[in-house]
Structure formats: C-alpha cells, structure tokens
Coordinates of C-alpha atoms in Angstrom, one line a residue:
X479 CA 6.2 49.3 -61.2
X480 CA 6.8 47.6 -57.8
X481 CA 7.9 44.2 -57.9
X482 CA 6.6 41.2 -55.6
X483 CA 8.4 40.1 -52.9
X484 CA 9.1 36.0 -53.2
X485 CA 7.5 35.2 -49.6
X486 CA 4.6 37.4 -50.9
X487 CA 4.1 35.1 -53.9
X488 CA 4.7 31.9 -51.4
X489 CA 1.7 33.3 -49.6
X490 CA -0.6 33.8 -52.0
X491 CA 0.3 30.3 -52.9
X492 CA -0.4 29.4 -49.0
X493 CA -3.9 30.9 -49.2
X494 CA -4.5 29.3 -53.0
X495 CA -3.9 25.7 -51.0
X496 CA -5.9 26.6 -47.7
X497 CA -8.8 27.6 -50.0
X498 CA -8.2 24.0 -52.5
X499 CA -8.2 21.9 -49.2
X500 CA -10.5 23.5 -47.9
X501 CA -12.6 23.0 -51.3
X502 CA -11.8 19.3 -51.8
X503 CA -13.7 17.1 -49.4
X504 CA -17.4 18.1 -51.5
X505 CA -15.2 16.6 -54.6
X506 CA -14.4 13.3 -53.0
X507 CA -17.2 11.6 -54.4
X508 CA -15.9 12.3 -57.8
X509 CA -13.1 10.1 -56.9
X510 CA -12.5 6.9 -58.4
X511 CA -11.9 3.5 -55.4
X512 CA -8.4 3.5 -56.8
X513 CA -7.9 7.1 -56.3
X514 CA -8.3 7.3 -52.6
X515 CA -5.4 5.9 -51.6
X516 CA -3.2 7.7 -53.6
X517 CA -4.7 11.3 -52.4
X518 CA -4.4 10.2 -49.1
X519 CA -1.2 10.0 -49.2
X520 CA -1.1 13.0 -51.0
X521 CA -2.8 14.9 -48.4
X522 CA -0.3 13.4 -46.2
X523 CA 2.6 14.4 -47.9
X524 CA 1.1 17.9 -48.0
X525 CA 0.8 18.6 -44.3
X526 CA 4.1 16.7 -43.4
X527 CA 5.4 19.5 -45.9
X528 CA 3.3 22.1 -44.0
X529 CA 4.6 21.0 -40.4
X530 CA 8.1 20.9 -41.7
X531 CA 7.6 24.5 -43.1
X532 CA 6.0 25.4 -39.6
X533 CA 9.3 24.4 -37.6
X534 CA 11.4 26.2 -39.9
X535 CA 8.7 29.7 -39.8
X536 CA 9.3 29.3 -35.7
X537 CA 13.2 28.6 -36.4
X538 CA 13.1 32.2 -38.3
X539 CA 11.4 34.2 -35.4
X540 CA 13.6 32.5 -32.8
X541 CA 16.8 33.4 -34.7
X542 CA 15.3 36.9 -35.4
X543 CA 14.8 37.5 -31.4
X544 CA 11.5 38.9 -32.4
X545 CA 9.6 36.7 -29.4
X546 CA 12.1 38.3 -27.2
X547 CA 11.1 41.7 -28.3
X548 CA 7.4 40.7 -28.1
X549 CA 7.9 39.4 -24.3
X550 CA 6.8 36.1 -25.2
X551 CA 8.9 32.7 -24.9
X552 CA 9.5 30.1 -27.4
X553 CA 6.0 27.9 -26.2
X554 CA 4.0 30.8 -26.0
X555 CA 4.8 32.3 -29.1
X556 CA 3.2 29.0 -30.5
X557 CA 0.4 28.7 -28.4
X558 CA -0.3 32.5 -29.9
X559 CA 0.1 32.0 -33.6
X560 CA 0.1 27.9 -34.1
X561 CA -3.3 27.4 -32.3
X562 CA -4.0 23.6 -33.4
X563 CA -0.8 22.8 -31.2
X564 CA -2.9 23.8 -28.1
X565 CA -4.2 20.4 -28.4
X566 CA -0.8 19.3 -28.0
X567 CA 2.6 19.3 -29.5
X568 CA 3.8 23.0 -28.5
X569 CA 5.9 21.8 -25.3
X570 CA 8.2 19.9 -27.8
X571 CA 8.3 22.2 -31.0
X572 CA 9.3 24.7 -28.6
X573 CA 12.1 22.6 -26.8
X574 CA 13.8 21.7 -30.2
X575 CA 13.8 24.8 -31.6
X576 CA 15.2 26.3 -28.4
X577 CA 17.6 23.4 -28.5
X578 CA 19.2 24.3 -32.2
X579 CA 19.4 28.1 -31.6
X580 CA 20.9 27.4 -28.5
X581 CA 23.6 24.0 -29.5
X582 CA 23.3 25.1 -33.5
X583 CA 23.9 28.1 -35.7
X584 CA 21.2 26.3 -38.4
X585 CA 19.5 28.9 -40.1
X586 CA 16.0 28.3 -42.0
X587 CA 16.0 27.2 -44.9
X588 CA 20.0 26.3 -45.2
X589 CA 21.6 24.6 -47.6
X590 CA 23.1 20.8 -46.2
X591 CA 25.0 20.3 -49.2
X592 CA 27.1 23.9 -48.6
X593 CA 30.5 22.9 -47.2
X594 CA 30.6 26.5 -45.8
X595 CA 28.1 26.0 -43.4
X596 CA 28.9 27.3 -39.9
X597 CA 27.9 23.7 -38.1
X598 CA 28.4 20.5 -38.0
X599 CA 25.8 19.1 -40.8
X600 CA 26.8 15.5 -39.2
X601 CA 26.1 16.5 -35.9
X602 CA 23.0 14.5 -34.4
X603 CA 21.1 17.3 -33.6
X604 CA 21.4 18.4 -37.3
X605 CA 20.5 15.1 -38.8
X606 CA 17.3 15.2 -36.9
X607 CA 16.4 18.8 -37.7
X608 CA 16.8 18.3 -41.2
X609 CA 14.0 15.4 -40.5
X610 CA 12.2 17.8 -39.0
X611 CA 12.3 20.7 -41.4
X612 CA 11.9 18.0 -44.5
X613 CA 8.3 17.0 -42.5
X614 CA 9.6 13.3 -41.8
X615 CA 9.5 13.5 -37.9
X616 CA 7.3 15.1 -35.5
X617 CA 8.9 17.5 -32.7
X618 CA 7.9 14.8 -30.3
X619 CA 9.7 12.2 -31.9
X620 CA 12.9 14.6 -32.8
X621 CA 13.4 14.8 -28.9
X622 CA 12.9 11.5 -28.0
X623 CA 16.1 10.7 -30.6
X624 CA 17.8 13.8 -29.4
X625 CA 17.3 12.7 -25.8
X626 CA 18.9 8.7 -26.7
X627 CA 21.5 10.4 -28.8
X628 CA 23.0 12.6 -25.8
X629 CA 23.2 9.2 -23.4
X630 CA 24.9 7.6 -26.7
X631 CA 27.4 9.9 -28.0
X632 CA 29.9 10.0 -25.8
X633 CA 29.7 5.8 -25.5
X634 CA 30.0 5.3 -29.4
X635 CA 32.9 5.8 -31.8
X636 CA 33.0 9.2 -32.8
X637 CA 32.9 8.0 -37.3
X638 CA 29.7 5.9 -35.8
X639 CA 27.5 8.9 -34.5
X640 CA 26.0 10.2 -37.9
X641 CA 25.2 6.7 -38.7
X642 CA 23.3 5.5 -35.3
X643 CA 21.5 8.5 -35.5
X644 CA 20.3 8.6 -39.4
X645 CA 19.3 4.8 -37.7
X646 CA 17.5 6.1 -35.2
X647 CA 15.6 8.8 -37.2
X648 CA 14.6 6.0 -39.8
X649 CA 13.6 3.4 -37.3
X650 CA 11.3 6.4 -35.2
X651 CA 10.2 7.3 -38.5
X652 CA 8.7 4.1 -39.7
X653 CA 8.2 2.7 -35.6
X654 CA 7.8 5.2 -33.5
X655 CA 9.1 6.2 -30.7
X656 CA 9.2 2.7 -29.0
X657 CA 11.5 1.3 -31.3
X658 CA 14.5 3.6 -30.7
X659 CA 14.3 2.4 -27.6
X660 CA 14.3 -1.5 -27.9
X661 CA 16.9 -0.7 -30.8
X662 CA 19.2 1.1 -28.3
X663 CA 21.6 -2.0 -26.7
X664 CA 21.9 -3.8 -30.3
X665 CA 23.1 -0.2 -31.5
X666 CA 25.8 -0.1 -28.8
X667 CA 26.7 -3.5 -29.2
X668 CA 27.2 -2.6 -32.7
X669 CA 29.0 0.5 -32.7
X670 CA 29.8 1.3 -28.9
X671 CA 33.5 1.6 -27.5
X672 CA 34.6 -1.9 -26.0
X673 CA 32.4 -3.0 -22.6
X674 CA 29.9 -0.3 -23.0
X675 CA 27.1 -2.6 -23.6
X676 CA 27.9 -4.5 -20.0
X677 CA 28.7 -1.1 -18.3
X678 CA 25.0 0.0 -19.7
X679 CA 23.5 -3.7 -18.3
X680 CA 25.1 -3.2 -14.8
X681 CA 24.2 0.0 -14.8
X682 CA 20.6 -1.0 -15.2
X683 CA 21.1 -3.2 -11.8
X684 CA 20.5 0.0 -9.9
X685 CA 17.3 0.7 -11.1
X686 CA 15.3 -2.9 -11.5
X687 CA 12.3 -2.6 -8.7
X688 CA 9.0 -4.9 -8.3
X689 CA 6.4 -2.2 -5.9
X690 CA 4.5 -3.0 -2.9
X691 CA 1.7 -4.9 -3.6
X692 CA -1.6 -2.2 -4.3
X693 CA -5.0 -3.5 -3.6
X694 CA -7.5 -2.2 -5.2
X695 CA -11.3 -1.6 -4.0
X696 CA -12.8 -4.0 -6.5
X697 CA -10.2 -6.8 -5.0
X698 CA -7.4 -7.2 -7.6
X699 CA -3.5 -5.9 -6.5
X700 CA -2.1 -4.3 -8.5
X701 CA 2.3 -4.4 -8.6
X702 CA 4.9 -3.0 -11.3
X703 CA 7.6 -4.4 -12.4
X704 CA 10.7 -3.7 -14.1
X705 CA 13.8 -6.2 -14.9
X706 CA 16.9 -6.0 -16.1
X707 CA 17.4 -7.9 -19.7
X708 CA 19.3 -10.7 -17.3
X709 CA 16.1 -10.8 -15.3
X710 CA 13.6 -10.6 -17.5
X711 CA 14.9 -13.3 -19.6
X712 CA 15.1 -15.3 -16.4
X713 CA 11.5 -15.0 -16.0
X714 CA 10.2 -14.9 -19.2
X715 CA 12.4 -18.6 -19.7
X716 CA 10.0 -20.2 -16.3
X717 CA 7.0 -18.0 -18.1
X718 CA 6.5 -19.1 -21.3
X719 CA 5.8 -23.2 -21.2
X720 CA 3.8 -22.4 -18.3
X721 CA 1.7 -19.6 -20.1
X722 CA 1.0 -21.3 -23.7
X723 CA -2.3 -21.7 -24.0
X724 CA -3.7 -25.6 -23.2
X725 CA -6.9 -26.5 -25.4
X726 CA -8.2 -30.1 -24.8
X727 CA -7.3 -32.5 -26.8
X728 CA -9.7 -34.7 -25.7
X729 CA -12.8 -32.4 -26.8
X730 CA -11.1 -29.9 -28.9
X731 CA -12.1 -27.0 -26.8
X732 CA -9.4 -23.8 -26.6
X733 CA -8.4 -22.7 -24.3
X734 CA -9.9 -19.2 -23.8
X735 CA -8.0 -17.4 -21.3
X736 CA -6.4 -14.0 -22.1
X737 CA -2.7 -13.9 -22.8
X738 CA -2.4 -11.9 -19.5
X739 CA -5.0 -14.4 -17.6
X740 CA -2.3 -17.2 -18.2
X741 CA 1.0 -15.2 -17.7
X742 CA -0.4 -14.0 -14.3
X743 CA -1.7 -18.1 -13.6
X744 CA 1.8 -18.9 -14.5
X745 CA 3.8 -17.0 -12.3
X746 CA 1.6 -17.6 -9.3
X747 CA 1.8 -21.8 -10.2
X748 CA 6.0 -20.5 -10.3
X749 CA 5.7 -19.0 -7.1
X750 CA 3.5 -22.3 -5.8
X751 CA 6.7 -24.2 -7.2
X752 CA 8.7 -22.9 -5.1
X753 CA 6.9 -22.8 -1.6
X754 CA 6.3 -26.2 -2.1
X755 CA 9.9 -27.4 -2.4
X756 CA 11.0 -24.9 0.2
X757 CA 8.1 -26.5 2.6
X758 CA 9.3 -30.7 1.3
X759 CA 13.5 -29.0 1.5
X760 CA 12.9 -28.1 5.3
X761 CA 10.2 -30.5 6.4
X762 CA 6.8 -29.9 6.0
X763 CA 5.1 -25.8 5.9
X764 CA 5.3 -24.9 9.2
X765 CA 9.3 -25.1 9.0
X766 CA 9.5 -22.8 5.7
X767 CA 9.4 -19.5 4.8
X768 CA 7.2 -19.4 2.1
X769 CA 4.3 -21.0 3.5
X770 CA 0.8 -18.8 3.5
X771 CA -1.3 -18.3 6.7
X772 CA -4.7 -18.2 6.5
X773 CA -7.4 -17.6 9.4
X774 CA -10.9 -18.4 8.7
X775 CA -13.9 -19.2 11.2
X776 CA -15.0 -22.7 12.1
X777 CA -18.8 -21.7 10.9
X778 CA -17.8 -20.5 7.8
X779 CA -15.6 -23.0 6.6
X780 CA -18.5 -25.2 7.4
X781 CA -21.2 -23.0 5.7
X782 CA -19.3 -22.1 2.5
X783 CA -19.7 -18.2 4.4
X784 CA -18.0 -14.9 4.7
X785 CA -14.6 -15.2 4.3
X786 CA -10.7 -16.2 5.1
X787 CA -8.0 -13.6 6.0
X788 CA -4.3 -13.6 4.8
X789 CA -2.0 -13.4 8.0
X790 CA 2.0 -12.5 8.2
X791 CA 3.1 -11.2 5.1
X792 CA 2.9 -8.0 3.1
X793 CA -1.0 -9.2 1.7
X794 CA -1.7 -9.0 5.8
X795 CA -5.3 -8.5 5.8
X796 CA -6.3 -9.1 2.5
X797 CA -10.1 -11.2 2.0
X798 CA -10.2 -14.2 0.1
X799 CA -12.8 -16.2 -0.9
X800 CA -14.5 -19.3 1.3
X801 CA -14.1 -21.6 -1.7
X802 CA -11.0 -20.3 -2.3
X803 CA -9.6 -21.1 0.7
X804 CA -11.0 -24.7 0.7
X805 CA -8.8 -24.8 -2.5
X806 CA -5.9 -23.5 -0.6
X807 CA -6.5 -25.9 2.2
X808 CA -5.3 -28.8 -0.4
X809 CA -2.0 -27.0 -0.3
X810 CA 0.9 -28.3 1.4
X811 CA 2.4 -24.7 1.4
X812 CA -0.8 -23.3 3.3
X813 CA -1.2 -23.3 6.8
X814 CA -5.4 -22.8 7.8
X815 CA -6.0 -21.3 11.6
X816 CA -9.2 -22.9 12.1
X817 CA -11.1 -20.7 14.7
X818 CA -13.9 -21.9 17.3
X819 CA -17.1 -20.0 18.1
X820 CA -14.8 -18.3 21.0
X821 CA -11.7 -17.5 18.8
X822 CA -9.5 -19.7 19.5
X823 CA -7.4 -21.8 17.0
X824 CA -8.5 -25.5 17.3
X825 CA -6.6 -26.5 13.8
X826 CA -3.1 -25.6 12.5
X827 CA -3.8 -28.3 9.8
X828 CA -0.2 -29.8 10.1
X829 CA -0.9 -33.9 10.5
X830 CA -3.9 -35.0 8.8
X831 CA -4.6 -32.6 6.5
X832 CA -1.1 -32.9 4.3
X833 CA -0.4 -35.8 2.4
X834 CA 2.9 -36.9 3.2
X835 CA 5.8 -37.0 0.5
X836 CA 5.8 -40.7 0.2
X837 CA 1.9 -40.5 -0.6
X838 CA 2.3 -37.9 -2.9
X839 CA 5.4 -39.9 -4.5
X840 CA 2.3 -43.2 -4.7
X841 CA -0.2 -40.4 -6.3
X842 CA 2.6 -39.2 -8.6
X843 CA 3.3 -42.7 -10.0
X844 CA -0.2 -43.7 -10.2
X845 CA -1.7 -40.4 -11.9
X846 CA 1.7 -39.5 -13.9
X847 CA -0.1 -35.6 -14.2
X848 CA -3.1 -33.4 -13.9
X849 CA -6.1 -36.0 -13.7
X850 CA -8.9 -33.2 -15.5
X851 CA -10.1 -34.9 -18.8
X852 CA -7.8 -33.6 -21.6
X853 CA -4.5 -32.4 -19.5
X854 CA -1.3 -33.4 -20.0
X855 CA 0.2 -31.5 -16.9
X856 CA 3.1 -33.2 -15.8
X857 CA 3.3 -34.3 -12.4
X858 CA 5.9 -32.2 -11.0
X859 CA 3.2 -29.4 -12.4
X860 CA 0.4 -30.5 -10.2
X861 CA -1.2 -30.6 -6.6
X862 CA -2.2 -33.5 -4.7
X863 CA -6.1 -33.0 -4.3
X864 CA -9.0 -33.9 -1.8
X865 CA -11.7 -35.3 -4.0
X866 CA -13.5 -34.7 -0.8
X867 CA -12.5 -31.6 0.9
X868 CA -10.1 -31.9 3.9
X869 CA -12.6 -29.3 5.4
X870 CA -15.6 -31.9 4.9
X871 CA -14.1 -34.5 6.8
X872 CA -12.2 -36.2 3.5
X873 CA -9.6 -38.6 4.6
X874 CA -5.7 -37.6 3.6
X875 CA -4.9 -41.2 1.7
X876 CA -4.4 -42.3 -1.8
X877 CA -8.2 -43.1 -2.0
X878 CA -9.5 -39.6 -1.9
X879 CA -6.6 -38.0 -3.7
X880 CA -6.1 -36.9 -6.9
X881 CA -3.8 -35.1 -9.1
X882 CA -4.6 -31.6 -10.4
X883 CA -2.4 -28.8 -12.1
X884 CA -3.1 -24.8 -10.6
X885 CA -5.9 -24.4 -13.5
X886 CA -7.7 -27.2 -13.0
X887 CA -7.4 -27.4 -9.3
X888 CA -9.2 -23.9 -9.5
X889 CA -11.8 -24.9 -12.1
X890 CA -12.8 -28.1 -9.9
X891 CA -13.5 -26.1 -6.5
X892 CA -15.2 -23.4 -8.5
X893 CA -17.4 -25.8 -10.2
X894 CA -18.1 -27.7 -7.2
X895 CA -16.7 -31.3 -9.2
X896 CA -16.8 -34.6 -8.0
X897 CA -14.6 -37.9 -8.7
X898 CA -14.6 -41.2 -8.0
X899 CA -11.3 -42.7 -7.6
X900 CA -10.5 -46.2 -8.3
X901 CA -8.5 -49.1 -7.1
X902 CA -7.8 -50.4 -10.9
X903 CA -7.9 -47.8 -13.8
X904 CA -10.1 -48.4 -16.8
X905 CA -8.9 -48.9 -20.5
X906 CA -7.6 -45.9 -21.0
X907 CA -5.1 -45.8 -17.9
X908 CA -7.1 -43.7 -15.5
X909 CA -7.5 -44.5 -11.8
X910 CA -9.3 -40.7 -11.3
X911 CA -12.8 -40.2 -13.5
X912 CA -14.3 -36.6 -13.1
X913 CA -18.1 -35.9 -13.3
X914 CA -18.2 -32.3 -15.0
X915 CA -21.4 -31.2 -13.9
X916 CA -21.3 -28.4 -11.9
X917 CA -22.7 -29.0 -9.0
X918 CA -21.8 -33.1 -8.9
X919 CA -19.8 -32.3 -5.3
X920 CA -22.7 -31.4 -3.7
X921 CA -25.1 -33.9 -4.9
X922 CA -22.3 -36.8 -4.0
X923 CA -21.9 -35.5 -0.6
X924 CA -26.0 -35.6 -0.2
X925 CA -26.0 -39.2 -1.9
X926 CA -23.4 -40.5 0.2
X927 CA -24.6 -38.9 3.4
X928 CA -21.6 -36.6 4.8
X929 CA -23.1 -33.4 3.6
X930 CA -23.2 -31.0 6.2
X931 CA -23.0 -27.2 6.2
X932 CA -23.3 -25.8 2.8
X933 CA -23.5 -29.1 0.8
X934 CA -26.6 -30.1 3.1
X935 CA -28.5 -26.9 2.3

C-alpha cells in the first residue's frame, strides 16, 4: 500500500478550498445581515493565510536554486507561476525574498521558537518576514519597513531594534505605509543614541527645495514644496489663523472655499504682508524688492480688455486678468506701466495713485478692519481700497477709500461692488456701506456721470 505524501494531502486540501470559494458567492443570499461581516473577515483571513503561504512556496524554490536551474530569476519566476501578481506586487515579493536568502538562512516553514535556529530571530529582517509568512503584511509593505529599518539600525541602541521594528510592523499593519514614516523621528527620539534626532533634522537641511514656478496651459502654476520640520512649522504657524474658514456672522453664510482654496489665499495674503512692509521699511514700492511690475495698455485698462503682463521676476510673462489688475492697482506693492497708443510708459503710478502711510494710519483708525458686511479682518490684515478705481479717475484720499482684507478685496472687483463712504458712520459704527449687487459699480459710475470705457458700455 503506498502511503500519501503530507504536501499531497495539503493539496487536495488546496483544491477542496479553491472549488468551496469558488462555490460560495451563489450561497451568499442564504446569509443572514449579521453574517456578512463576520465571513468577510473570514474570507479575509483566508487569503492573508493564502498570500503568507505564497511567500513561503517562493522562499522554498529560491532556497532550492530550482529558478536558477530553470534560467529564470526571482520576478520572473512569479510572473510565471503567480499570475494575479502581474497586476502588480511581483517587483516586491521578489526583492524580499531575494533579500532573506541573500542576508538570512530562514528556511520555510521554520520554527521561531527553536533556540537552534541558524539566524537571528530578533533580527529586523526576521521580524518582518515572519509578518509576512503569518499573512499580516504585504511584500510592499515589508520593504518599505525593511528599507526605514536599514537607515535606523545603526542610529538606535542595539536592545532597541527588535522593538522599533515589531513597532513598525504593527503601525504599517494597522496604517500603512505612511505611518512608518511620520512615526520615524518620535521613534529615534525615543530610542536613538544621544543627538541623533538633530543629526537626522540637520541632515534634512540639505534636501528642503520649493521648484520653479510651472505654468500650466489652463493658467494655474504649479510649484512643490518640501520643508524641514523647523520650516514647515514656521509656515504652517503664519498659515493656520489666516486659512480658518470665515463664515459671516452677520448673515450666517459659510464660508465655502476648499481647504486648499484658503491655504493657497493665505500664503499669498503672507507674501502680500510682507511686500508691503518691505515697500512702507524702504519708502514707498519703487525702493523695494518685492514690489510687482505690471504692464498693461492705456485702451485696455480703460475698456476692461485683453490683458496685463507680469514684468521682472521669475512669473516674467505671465497674463493676468484686466480686472485683476485694476485690483492690483490698489496695491501699494504694485507698480502699473501704463502704456500709450505708441508704447510708451505715461504712468509708473508712484504719487497719486498710493495712499500715503499717514492716510492709511486715518483709514486704519476710522475702519479698525475689513469694511465687507460680516468681516472681522483686522486692520493690519487688510488693503487700503479705491471705492472708485484709481484707473477711473478715483481720487487717492480718505473719501474714496476703504478697508478690505485679500478675500474681500478680490470678491468686490470681481463683483463689480460699489460703496458710499461717509463723513459720520451710522449706528452701528460704519463709515463704509457696501451695495452687494453685482453690478452696483457700474450703475454708480453711469449715475454719477464718470463712466467711461467699460462702465459706459
């Protein structure tokens, strides 16, 4: 009588389960609503065990050298016999198991618990293949912990390394991938030799970088980023009171913009910040370094046409808007080049068109912050506005000025808003009353009898 092989028997059992899977989903409906969960998770515990077993399998033929003899490397070999990993996951599989042969001699299917073993059971690289082989953690996540743990081991205290590791493979586990990485400076701090955690933070130094600005074809540029911890915290500190979203709490509305829409307004109000006091430090724009130059036709300005064009700087070139530029030209850190019919320059804006500091000091007091219905912008927050435009001939004194934070100053040119400003202010301490139909600039430069160019037409 021959007797059965055991991996014979584990075969049969292989096939019994392929055929019961396969079997099952027609069945489902049989399943009670308090069922599902439960088999789902036992379906998931079923093919972590089969990926697990799979490793192991490929561990085997590695160890045998039977690839070798077959002419086929370690990735092939998968791409061969393991097709689903075509879609992807062979690259990885077939890097970890090249890994242990190569740094290990674990054998499938050894026993941890066997003092006699041949290698280092505490070593990292066996702590994450027995996560691996017990179906826990994918090949893709095994290397990514593998990859930390060889930048970590030599900065951590040697009785440390089996236990930042077992951390690791618990926190990719449950996390993912991204989480061994955010984890990876509170580790060292934790269990690192002495300084290593500022040896790792100046070492960063070297390799913080913000690109080129990219413009892209539908008129967005595009930059990356990336800041040291010291940095970033710097930056996220000036980011978030400027990026909280503002509803009005005057009509209750929220304030809809995306969480990205109000980071990037933030940081350019920052940036707006600063050219301003560099441009009040040193004198007025034309002295600073930070100032923006923009050249834009007499006719168009005029006409509410074609439009202005960023000079001396790396956005050299870039298009922006007409109305955005009569926006910008309420700027004290903007210098327009106003160009005749023939070219040449016949305004630098530098005398009339800035209000000077002691009449932005008088708007300051008067206004206290952002005049829009419902805003609470502090002063120091704010522009000094036009309520009509420097472009249309609007005077530069306290009687055609107005306070307006970076938001609202956009949301007033794009709405085309009026507002009459008053000597006194009414009973509820306003000297600046908005009309929020869109449109109301236009109609009081027609009723008042300045419109000309676009807000005659």
């Amino acid at each position: 009588m021959t007797s059965t092989r055991v991996i014979d028997q584990h075969r049969t059992v292989l096939a019994s389960m392929r055929a019961a899977l396969a079997a099952m989903p027609a069945d489902l409906h049989s399943a009670f609503n308090d069922e599902l969960a439960e088999l789902l998770s036992e379906v998931d515990g079923v093919v972590a065990a089969a990926t697990g077993l799979r490793a192991e399998v490929l561990l085997e033929t590695r160890t045998r050298g039977v690839m070798t003899d077959s002419g086929m490397d370690t990735r092939g070999w998968i791409l061969e016999y393991a097709p689903t990993l075509r879609q992807a996951g062979a690259s990885p599989l077939a890097k970890l198991v090249d890994t242990v042969v190569r740094r290990t001699n674990i054998q499938a299917g050894c026993d941890y618990d066997n003092h006699e073993l041949l290698f280092n059971r505490r070593s990292p690289l066996a702590i994450i293949w027995d996560s691996v082989r017990a179906g826990d953690a994918d090949a893709p996540l095994a290397m990514s912990i593998l990859r930390e743990m060889d930048q970590l081991e030599p900065r951590l205290y040697r009785e440390a390394v089996p236990t930042v590791t077992e951390c690791m493979v618990s926190l990719g586990v449950a996390h993912g991938p991204a989480m061994i990485r955010e984890m990876r400076m509170r580790l060292l701090a934790e269990h690192g030799r002495p300084d290593e955690v500022e040896r790792g933070q100046r070492e960063l130094d070297r390799h913080a970088f913000l690109s080129a600005p990219h413009p892209e074809s539908g008129g967005l540029t595009r930059y990356s980023m990336g800041l040291t911890p010291e940095q970033a915290a710097i930056l996220e500190a000036a980011l978030g009171p400027l990026s909280k979203p503002r509803p009005n709490p005057e009509t209750g509305d929220r304030d809809l913009r995306s969480n990205s829409r109000r980071r990037a307004e933030a940081l350019t109000e920052l940036c707006q910040r600063l050219a301003a006091t560099d441009a009040a430090r040193k004198g007025g724009p034309a002295e600073s370094d930070t100032c923006v130059y923009v050249t834009v036709s007499l006719t168009d300005l005029e006409n509410n046409t074609g439009a202005g064009e960023i000079l001396g700087s790396r956005a050299d070139g870039t298009l922006i808007g007409i109305d955005t530029v009569r926006k910008m030209c309420c700027d004290a850190d903007l210098i327009p080049v106003v160009l005749g019919t023939d070219t040449e320059a016949i305004d630098h804006g530098m005398t009339v068109r800035l209000f000077t500091r002691a009449q932005r000091r008088a708007v300051w007091r008067r206004d206290r912050h952002c005049t829009f219905p419902g805003c609470d912008a502090p002063g120091a927050w704010t522009k000094v506005h036009h309520v009509r435009h420097w472009v249309d001939g609007g005077p530069t004194d306290l009687a055609n000025a107005a306070l307006l934070c970076q938001r609202h100053h956009s949301f007033v040119h794009q709405q085309g808003l009026w507002a009459e400003v008053n000597p006194k202010p009414d009973d509820a301490g306003r000297y600046v009353i908005w009309n929020l139909i869109p449109g109301s600039y236009r109609h009081a430069a027609l009723e008042q009898g300045w419109a000309r160019g676009w807000t005659a037409a």
